mmCIF file of C-alpha atoms in Angstrom:
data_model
loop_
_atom_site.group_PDB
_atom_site.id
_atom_site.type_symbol
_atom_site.label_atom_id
_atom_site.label_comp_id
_atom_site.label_asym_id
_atom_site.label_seq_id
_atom_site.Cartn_x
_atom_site.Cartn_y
_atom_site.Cartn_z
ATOM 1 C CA UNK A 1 -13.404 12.620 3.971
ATOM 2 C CA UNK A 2 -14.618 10.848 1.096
ATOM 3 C CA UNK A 3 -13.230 10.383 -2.112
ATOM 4 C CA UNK A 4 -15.429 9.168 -5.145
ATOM 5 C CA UNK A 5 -16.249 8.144 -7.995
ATOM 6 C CA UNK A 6 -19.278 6.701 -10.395
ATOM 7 C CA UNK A 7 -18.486 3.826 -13.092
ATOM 8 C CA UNK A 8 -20.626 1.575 -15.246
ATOM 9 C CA UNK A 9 -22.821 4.890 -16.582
ATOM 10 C CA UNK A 10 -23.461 6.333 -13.146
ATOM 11 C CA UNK A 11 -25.323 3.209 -12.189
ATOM 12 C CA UNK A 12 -22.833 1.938 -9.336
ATOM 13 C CA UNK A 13 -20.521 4.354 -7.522
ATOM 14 C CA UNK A 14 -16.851 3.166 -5.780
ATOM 15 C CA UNK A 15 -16.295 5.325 -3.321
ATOM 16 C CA UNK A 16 -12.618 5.629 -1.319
ATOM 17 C CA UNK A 17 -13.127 6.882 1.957
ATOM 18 C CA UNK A 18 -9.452 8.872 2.904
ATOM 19 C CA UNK A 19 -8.301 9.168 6.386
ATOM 20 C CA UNK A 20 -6.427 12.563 7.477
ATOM 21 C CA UNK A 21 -5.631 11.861 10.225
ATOM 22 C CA UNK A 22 -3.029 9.148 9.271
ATOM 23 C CA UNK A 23 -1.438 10.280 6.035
ATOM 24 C CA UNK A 24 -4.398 10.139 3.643
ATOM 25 C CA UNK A 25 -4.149 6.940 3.605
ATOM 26 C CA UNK A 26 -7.799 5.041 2.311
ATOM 27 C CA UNK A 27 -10.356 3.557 5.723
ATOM 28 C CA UNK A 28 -12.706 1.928 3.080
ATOM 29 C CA UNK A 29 -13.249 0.659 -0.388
ATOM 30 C CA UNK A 30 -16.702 0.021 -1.101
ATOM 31 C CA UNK A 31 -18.780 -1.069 -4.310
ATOM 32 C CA UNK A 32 -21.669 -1.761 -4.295
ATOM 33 C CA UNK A 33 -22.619 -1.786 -0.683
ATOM 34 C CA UNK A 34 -19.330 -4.406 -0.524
ATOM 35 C CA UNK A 35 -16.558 -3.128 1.558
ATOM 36 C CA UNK A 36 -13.007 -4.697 0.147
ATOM 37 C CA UNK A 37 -11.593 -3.163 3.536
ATOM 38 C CA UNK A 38 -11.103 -6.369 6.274
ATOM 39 C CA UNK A 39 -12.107 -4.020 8.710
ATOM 40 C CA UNK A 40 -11.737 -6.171 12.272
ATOM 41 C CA UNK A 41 -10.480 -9.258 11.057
ATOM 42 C CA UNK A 42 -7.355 -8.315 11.313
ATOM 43 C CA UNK A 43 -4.418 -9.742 13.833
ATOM 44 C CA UNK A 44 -3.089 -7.683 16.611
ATOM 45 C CA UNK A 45 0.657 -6.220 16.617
ATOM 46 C CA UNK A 46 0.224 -4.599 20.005
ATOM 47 C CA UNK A 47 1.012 -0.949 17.923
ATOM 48 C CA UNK A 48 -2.071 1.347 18.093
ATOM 49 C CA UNK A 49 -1.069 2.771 14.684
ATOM 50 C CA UNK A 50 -0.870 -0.177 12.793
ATOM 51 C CA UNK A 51 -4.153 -1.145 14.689
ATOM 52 C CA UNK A 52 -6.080 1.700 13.539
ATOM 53 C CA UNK A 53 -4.031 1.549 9.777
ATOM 54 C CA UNK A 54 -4.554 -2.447 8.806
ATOM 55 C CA UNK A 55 -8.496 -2.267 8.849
ATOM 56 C CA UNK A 56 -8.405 0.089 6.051
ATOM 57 C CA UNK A 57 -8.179 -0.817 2.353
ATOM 58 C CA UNK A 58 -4.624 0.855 2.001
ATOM 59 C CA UNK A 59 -1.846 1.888 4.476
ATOM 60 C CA UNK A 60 1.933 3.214 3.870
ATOM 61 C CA UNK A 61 4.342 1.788 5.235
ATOM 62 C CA UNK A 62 7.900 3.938 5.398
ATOM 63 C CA UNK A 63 9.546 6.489 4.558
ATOM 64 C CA UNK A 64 11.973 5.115 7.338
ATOM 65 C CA UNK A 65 11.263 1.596 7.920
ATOM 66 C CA UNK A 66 9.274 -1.616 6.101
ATOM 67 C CA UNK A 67 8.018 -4.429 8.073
ATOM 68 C CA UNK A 68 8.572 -5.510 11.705
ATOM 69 C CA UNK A 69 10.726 -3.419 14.662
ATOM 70 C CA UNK A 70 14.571 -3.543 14.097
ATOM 71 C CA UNK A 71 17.464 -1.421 15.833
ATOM 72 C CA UNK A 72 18.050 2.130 14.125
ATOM 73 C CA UNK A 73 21.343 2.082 13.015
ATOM 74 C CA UNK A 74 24.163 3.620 15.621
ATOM 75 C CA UNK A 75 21.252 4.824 18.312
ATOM 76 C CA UNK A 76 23.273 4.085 21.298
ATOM 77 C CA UNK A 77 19.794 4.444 23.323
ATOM 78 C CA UNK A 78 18.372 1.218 21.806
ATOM 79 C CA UNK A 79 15.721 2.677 20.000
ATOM 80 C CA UNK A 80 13.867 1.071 17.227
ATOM 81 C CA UNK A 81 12.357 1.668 14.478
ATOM 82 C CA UNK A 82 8.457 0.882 14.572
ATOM 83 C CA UNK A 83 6.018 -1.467 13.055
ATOM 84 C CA UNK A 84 6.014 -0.399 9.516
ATOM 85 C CA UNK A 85 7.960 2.492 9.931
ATOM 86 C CA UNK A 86 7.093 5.838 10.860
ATOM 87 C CA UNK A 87 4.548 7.490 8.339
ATOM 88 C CA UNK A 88 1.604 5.766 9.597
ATOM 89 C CA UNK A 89 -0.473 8.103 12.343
ATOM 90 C CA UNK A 90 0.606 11.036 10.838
ATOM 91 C CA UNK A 91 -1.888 13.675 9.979
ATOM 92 C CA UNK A 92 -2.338 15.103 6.765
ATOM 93 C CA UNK A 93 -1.767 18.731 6.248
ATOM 94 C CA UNK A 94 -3.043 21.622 3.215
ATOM 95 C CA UNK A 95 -5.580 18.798 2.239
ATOM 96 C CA UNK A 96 -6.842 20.001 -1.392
ATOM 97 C CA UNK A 97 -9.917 18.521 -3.010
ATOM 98 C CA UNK A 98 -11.304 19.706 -5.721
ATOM 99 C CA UNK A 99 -13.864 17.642 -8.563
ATOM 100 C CA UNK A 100 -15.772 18.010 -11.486
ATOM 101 C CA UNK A 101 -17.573 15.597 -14.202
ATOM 102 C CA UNK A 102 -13.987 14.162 -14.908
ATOM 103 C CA UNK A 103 -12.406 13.507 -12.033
ATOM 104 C CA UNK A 104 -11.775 14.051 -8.267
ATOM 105 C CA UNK A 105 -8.417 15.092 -6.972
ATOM 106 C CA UNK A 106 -7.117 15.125 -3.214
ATOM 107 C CA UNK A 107 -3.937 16.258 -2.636
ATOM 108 C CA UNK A 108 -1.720 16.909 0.852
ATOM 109 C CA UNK A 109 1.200 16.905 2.756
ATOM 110 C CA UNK A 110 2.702 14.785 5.425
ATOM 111 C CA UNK A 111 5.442 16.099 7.452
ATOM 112 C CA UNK A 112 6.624 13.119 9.419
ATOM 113 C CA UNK A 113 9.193 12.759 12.586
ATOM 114 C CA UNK A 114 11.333 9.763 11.404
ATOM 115 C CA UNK A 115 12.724 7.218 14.250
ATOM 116 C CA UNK A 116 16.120 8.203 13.799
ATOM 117 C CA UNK A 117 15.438 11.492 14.816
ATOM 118 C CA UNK A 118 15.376 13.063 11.210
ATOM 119 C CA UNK A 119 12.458 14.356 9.300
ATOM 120 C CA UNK A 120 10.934 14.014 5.922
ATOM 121 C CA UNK A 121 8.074 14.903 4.258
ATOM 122 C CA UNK A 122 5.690 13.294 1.917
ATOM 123 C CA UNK A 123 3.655 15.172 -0.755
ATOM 124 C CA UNK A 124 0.502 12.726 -1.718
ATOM 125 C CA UNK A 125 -1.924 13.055 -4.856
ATOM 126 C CA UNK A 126 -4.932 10.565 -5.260
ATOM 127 C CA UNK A 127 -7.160 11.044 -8.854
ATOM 128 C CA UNK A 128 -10.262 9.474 -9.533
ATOM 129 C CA UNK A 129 -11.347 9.276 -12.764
ATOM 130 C CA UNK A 130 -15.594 8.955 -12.977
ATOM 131 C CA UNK A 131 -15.916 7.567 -15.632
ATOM 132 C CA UNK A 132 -13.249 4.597 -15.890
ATOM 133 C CA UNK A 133 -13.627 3.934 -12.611
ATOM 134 C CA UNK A 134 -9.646 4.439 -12.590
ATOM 135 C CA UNK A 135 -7.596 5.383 -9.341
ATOM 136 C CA UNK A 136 -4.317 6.874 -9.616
ATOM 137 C CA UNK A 137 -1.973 8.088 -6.334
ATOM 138 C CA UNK A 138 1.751 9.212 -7.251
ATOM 139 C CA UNK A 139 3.660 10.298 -4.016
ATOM 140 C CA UNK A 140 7.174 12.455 -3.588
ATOM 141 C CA UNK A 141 9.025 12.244 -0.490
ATOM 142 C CA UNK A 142 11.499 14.335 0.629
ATOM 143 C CA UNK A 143 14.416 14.455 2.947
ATOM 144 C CA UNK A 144 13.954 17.299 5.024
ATOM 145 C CA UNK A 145 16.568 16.763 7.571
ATOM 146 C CA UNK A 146 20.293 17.166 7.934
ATOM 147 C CA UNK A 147 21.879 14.278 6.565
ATOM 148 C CA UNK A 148 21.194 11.283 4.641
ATOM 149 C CA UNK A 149 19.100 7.968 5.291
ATOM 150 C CA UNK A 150 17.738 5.024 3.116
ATOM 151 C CA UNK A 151 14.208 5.698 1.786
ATOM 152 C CA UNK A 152 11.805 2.451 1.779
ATOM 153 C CA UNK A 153 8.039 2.063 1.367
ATOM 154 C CA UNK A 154 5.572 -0.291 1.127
ATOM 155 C CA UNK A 155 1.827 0.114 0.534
ATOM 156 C CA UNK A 156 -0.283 -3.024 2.074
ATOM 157 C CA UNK A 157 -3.408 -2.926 -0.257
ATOM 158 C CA UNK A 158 -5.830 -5.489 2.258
ATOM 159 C CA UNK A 159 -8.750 -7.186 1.041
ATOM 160 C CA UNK A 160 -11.280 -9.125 3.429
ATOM 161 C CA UNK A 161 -10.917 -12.745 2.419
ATOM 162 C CA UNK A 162 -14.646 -13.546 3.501
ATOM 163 C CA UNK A 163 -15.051 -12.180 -0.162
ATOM 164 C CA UNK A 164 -13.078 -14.709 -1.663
ATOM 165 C CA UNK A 165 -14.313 -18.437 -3.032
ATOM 166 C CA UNK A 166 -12.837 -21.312 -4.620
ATOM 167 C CA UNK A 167 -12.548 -19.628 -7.882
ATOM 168 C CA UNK A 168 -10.866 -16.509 -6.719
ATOM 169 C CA UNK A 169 -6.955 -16.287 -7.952
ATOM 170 C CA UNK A 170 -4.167 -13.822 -7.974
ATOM 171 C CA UNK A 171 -2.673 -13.009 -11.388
ATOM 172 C CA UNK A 172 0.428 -11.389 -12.882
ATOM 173 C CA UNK A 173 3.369 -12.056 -14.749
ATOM 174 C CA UNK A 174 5.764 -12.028 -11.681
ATOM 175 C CA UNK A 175 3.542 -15.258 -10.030
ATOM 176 C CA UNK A 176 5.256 -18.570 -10.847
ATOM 177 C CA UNK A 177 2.861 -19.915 -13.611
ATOM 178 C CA UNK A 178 1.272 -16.214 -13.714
ATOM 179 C CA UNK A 179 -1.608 -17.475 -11.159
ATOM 180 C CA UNK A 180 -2.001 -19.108 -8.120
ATOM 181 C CA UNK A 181 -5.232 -19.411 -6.073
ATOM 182 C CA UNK A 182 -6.050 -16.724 -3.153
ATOM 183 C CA UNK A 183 -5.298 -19.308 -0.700
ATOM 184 C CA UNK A 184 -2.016 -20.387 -1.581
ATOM 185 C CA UNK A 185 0.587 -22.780 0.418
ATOM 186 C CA UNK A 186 -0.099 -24.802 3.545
ATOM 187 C CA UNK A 187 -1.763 -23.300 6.813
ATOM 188 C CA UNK A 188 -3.267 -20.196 8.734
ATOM 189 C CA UNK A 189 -0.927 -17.379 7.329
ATOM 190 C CA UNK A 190 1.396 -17.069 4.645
ATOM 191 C CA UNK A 191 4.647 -14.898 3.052
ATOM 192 C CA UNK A 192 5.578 -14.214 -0.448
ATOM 193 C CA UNK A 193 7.739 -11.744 -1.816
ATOM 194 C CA UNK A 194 8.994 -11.505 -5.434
ATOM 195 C CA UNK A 195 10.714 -9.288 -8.268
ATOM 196 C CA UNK A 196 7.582 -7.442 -10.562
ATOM 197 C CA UNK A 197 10.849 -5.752 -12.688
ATOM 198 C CA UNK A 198 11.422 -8.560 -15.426
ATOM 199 C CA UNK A 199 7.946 -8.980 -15.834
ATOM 200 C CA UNK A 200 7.053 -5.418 -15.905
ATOM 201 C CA UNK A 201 5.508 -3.246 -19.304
ATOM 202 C CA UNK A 202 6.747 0.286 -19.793
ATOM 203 C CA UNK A 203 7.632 0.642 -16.456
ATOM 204 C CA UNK A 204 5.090 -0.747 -14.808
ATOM 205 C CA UNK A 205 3.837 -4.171 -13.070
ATOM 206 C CA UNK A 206 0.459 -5.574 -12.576
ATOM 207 C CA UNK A 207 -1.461 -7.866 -9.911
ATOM 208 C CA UNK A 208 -4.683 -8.534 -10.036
ATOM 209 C CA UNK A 209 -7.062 -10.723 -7.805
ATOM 210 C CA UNK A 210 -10.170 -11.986 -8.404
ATOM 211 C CA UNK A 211 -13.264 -12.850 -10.069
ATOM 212 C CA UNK A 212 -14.990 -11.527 -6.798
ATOM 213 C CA UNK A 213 -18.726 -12.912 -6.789
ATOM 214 C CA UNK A 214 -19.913 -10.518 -4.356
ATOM 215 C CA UNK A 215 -18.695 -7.677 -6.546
ATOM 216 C CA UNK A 216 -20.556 -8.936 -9.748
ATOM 217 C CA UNK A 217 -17.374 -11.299 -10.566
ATOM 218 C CA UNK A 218 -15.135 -8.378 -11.073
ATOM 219 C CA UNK A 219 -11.179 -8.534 -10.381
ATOM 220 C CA UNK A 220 -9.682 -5.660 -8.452
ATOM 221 C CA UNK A 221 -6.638 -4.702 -10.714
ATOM 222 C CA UNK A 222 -3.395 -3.281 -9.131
ATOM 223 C CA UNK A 223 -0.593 -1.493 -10.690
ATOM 224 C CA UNK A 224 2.637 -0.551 -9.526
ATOM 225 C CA UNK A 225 5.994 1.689 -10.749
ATOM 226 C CA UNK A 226 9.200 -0.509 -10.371
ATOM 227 C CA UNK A 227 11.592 2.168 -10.743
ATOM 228 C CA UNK A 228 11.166 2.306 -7.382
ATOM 229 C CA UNK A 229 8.923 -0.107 -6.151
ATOM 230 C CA UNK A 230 10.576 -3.288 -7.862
ATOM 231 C CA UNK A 231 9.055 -6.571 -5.941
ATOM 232 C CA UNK A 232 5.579 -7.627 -5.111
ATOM 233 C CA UNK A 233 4.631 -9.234 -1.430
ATOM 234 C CA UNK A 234 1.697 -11.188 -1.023
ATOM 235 C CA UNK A 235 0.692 -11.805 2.469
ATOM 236 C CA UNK A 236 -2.660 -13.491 4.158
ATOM 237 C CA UNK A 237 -3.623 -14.599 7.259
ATOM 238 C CA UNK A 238 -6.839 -16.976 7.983
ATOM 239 C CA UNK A 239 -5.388 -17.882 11.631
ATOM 240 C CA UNK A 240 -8.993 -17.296 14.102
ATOM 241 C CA UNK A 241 -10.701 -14.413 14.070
ATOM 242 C CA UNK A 242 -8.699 -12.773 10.459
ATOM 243 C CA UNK A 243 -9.558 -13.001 7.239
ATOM 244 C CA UNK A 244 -7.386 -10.942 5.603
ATOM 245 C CA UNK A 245 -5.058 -10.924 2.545
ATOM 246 C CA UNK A 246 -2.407 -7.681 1.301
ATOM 247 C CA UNK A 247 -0.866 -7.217 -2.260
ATOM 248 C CA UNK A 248 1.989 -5.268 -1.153
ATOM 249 C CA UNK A 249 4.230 -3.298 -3.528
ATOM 250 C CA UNK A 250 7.492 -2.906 -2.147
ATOM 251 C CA UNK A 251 11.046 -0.897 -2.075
ATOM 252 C CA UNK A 252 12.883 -3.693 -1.274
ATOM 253 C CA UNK A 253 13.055 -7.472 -1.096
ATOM 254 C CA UNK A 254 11.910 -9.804 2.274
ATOM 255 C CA UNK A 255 15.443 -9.197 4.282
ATOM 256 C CA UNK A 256 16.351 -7.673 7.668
ATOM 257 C CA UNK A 257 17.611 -3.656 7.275
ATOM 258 C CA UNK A 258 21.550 -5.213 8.272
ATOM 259 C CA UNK A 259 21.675 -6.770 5.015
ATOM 260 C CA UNK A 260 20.308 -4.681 2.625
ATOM 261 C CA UNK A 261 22.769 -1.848 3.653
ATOM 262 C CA UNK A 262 25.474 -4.332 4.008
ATOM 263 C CA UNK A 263 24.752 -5.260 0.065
ATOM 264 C CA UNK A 264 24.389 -2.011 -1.044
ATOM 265 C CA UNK A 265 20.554 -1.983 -1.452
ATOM 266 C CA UNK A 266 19.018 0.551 0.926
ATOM 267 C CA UNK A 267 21.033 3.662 -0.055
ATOM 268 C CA UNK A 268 20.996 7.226 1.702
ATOM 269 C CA UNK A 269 19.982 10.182 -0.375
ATOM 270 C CA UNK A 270 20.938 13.336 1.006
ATOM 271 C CA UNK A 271 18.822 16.271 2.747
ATOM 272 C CA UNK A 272 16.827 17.929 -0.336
ATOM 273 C CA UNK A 273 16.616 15.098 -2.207
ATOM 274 C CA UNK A 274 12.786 13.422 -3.278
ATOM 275 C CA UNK A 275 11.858 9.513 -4.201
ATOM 276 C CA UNK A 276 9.012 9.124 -5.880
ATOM 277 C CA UNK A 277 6.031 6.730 -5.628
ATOM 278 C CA UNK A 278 3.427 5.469 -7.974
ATOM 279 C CA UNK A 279 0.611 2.971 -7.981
ATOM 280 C CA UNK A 280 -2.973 2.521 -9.591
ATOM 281 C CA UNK A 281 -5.802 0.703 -9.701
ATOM 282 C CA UNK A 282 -9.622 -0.116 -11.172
ATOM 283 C CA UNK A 283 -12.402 -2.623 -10.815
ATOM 284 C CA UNK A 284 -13.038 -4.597 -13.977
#
């Protein structure tokens, strides 16, 4: 499935391919004849989700769990939760796509089986608008199970660094100095995570990376809701074989599960209740 769009006067089109079969999440990102998407050169977790996910332009990671394995609380089988948590690899459901000259809008729903043996379900809406070139998704997720658990979520937006050149930076008002080049720090792969709230307009924080030659020196601009998505992670990894780099809005900051509870910031919200989502963004 195929979501698109046509900027610049209908002379190039930016087209978002969607996969259903892992929670609408987006395979490809291509202008131009330029896929952003790092496709294979990618590292290897050893979790066939996450395998088939990280290639793509954009994958969710939650509503259970961000980042690597750790123990689900009070399991006294010694189960874990998984890479990324538990969304990814779930199928899309009631998929809705409708366009016109405007705009193109996909909407679904992701029921998902959670690793603590609860359930939850996401409702997902991507817009398109043709002639701004503009990308909107705004999720809702709901606890559908019988009692409470901390919502999270991350969304790894990956770019294939074989793009990049010297002159290629990340921008934004959370960055110390507001810019730093693509390649930042010392070695193969490298961490970052920061608070976007301070620096934030109206609600809202922005990222952006770029001039990108191959894409006619456009930046790819990314923004971000930090009601509930309040820090920024920047991530890439040029070890052999990857070439890969993810601006990665984020629930929480870079900590293990035991101490965010412990400090009070991963709270439960009770069956029926919703969290909601909301990112952006636009070639320009």
């Amino acid at each position: 499935m195929t979501l698109a769009l046509t900027a610049e006067n209908g002379v190039h089109s930016f087209d978002i391919a969607l996969d259903p079969r892992s929670a609408l999440d987006l395979r490809e990102a291509v202008f131009r004849g330029v896929n952003l998407a790092p496709g294979s050169a990618i590292p290897s977790d050893g979790d066939p989700r996450i395998d088939r996910a990280l290639p793509g332009f954009m994958f969710t990671c939650g509503p259970d769990h961000i980042r690597h394995p750790e123990p689900v609380e009070g399991a006294a089988d010694g189960r874990r939760y998984p890479l990324h948590g538990s969304l990814s690899s779930h199928p899309a459901k009631d998929i809705l796509f409708e366009e016109d000259e405007g705009e193109v809008v996909c909407s679904a729903r992701i029921p998902v089986a959670l690793a603590n043996g609860e359930t939850a379900e996401m409702t997902r809406l991507w817009r398109a608008d043709r002639k701004t070139g503009h990308i909107t998704l705004d999720d809702k997720v709901a606890n559908t199970g019988n009692r409470g658990w901390p919502p999270v979520a991350m969304y790894h937006i990956n770019f294939n660094t074989r793009l990049f050149d010297d002159g290629t930076r990340l921008t934004g008002a959370m960055l110390e100095g507001g810019s730093l080049p693509w390649r930042f720090g010392e070695g193969d792969m490298r961490i970052f995570c920061v608070s976007a709230s301070e620096s934030a307009k109206h609600g809202w924080a922005e990222v952006a990376i770029g001039p990108i030659a191959a894409l006619g020196g456009r930046s790819l601009h990314l923004r971000f809701r930090v009601d509930t998505l309040p820090y920024l992670q920047v991530w890439r990894n040029q070890s052999p074989g990857c070439h890969v780099m993810g601006l990665e809005p984020v629930s929480h900051r870079l900590a293990g599960r035991e101490e965010l509870i412990a400090s009070g910031e991963m709270k439960d919200f009770a069956p029926g209740e919703t969290v909601d989502y909301g990112l952006s963004f636009e070639l320009r």
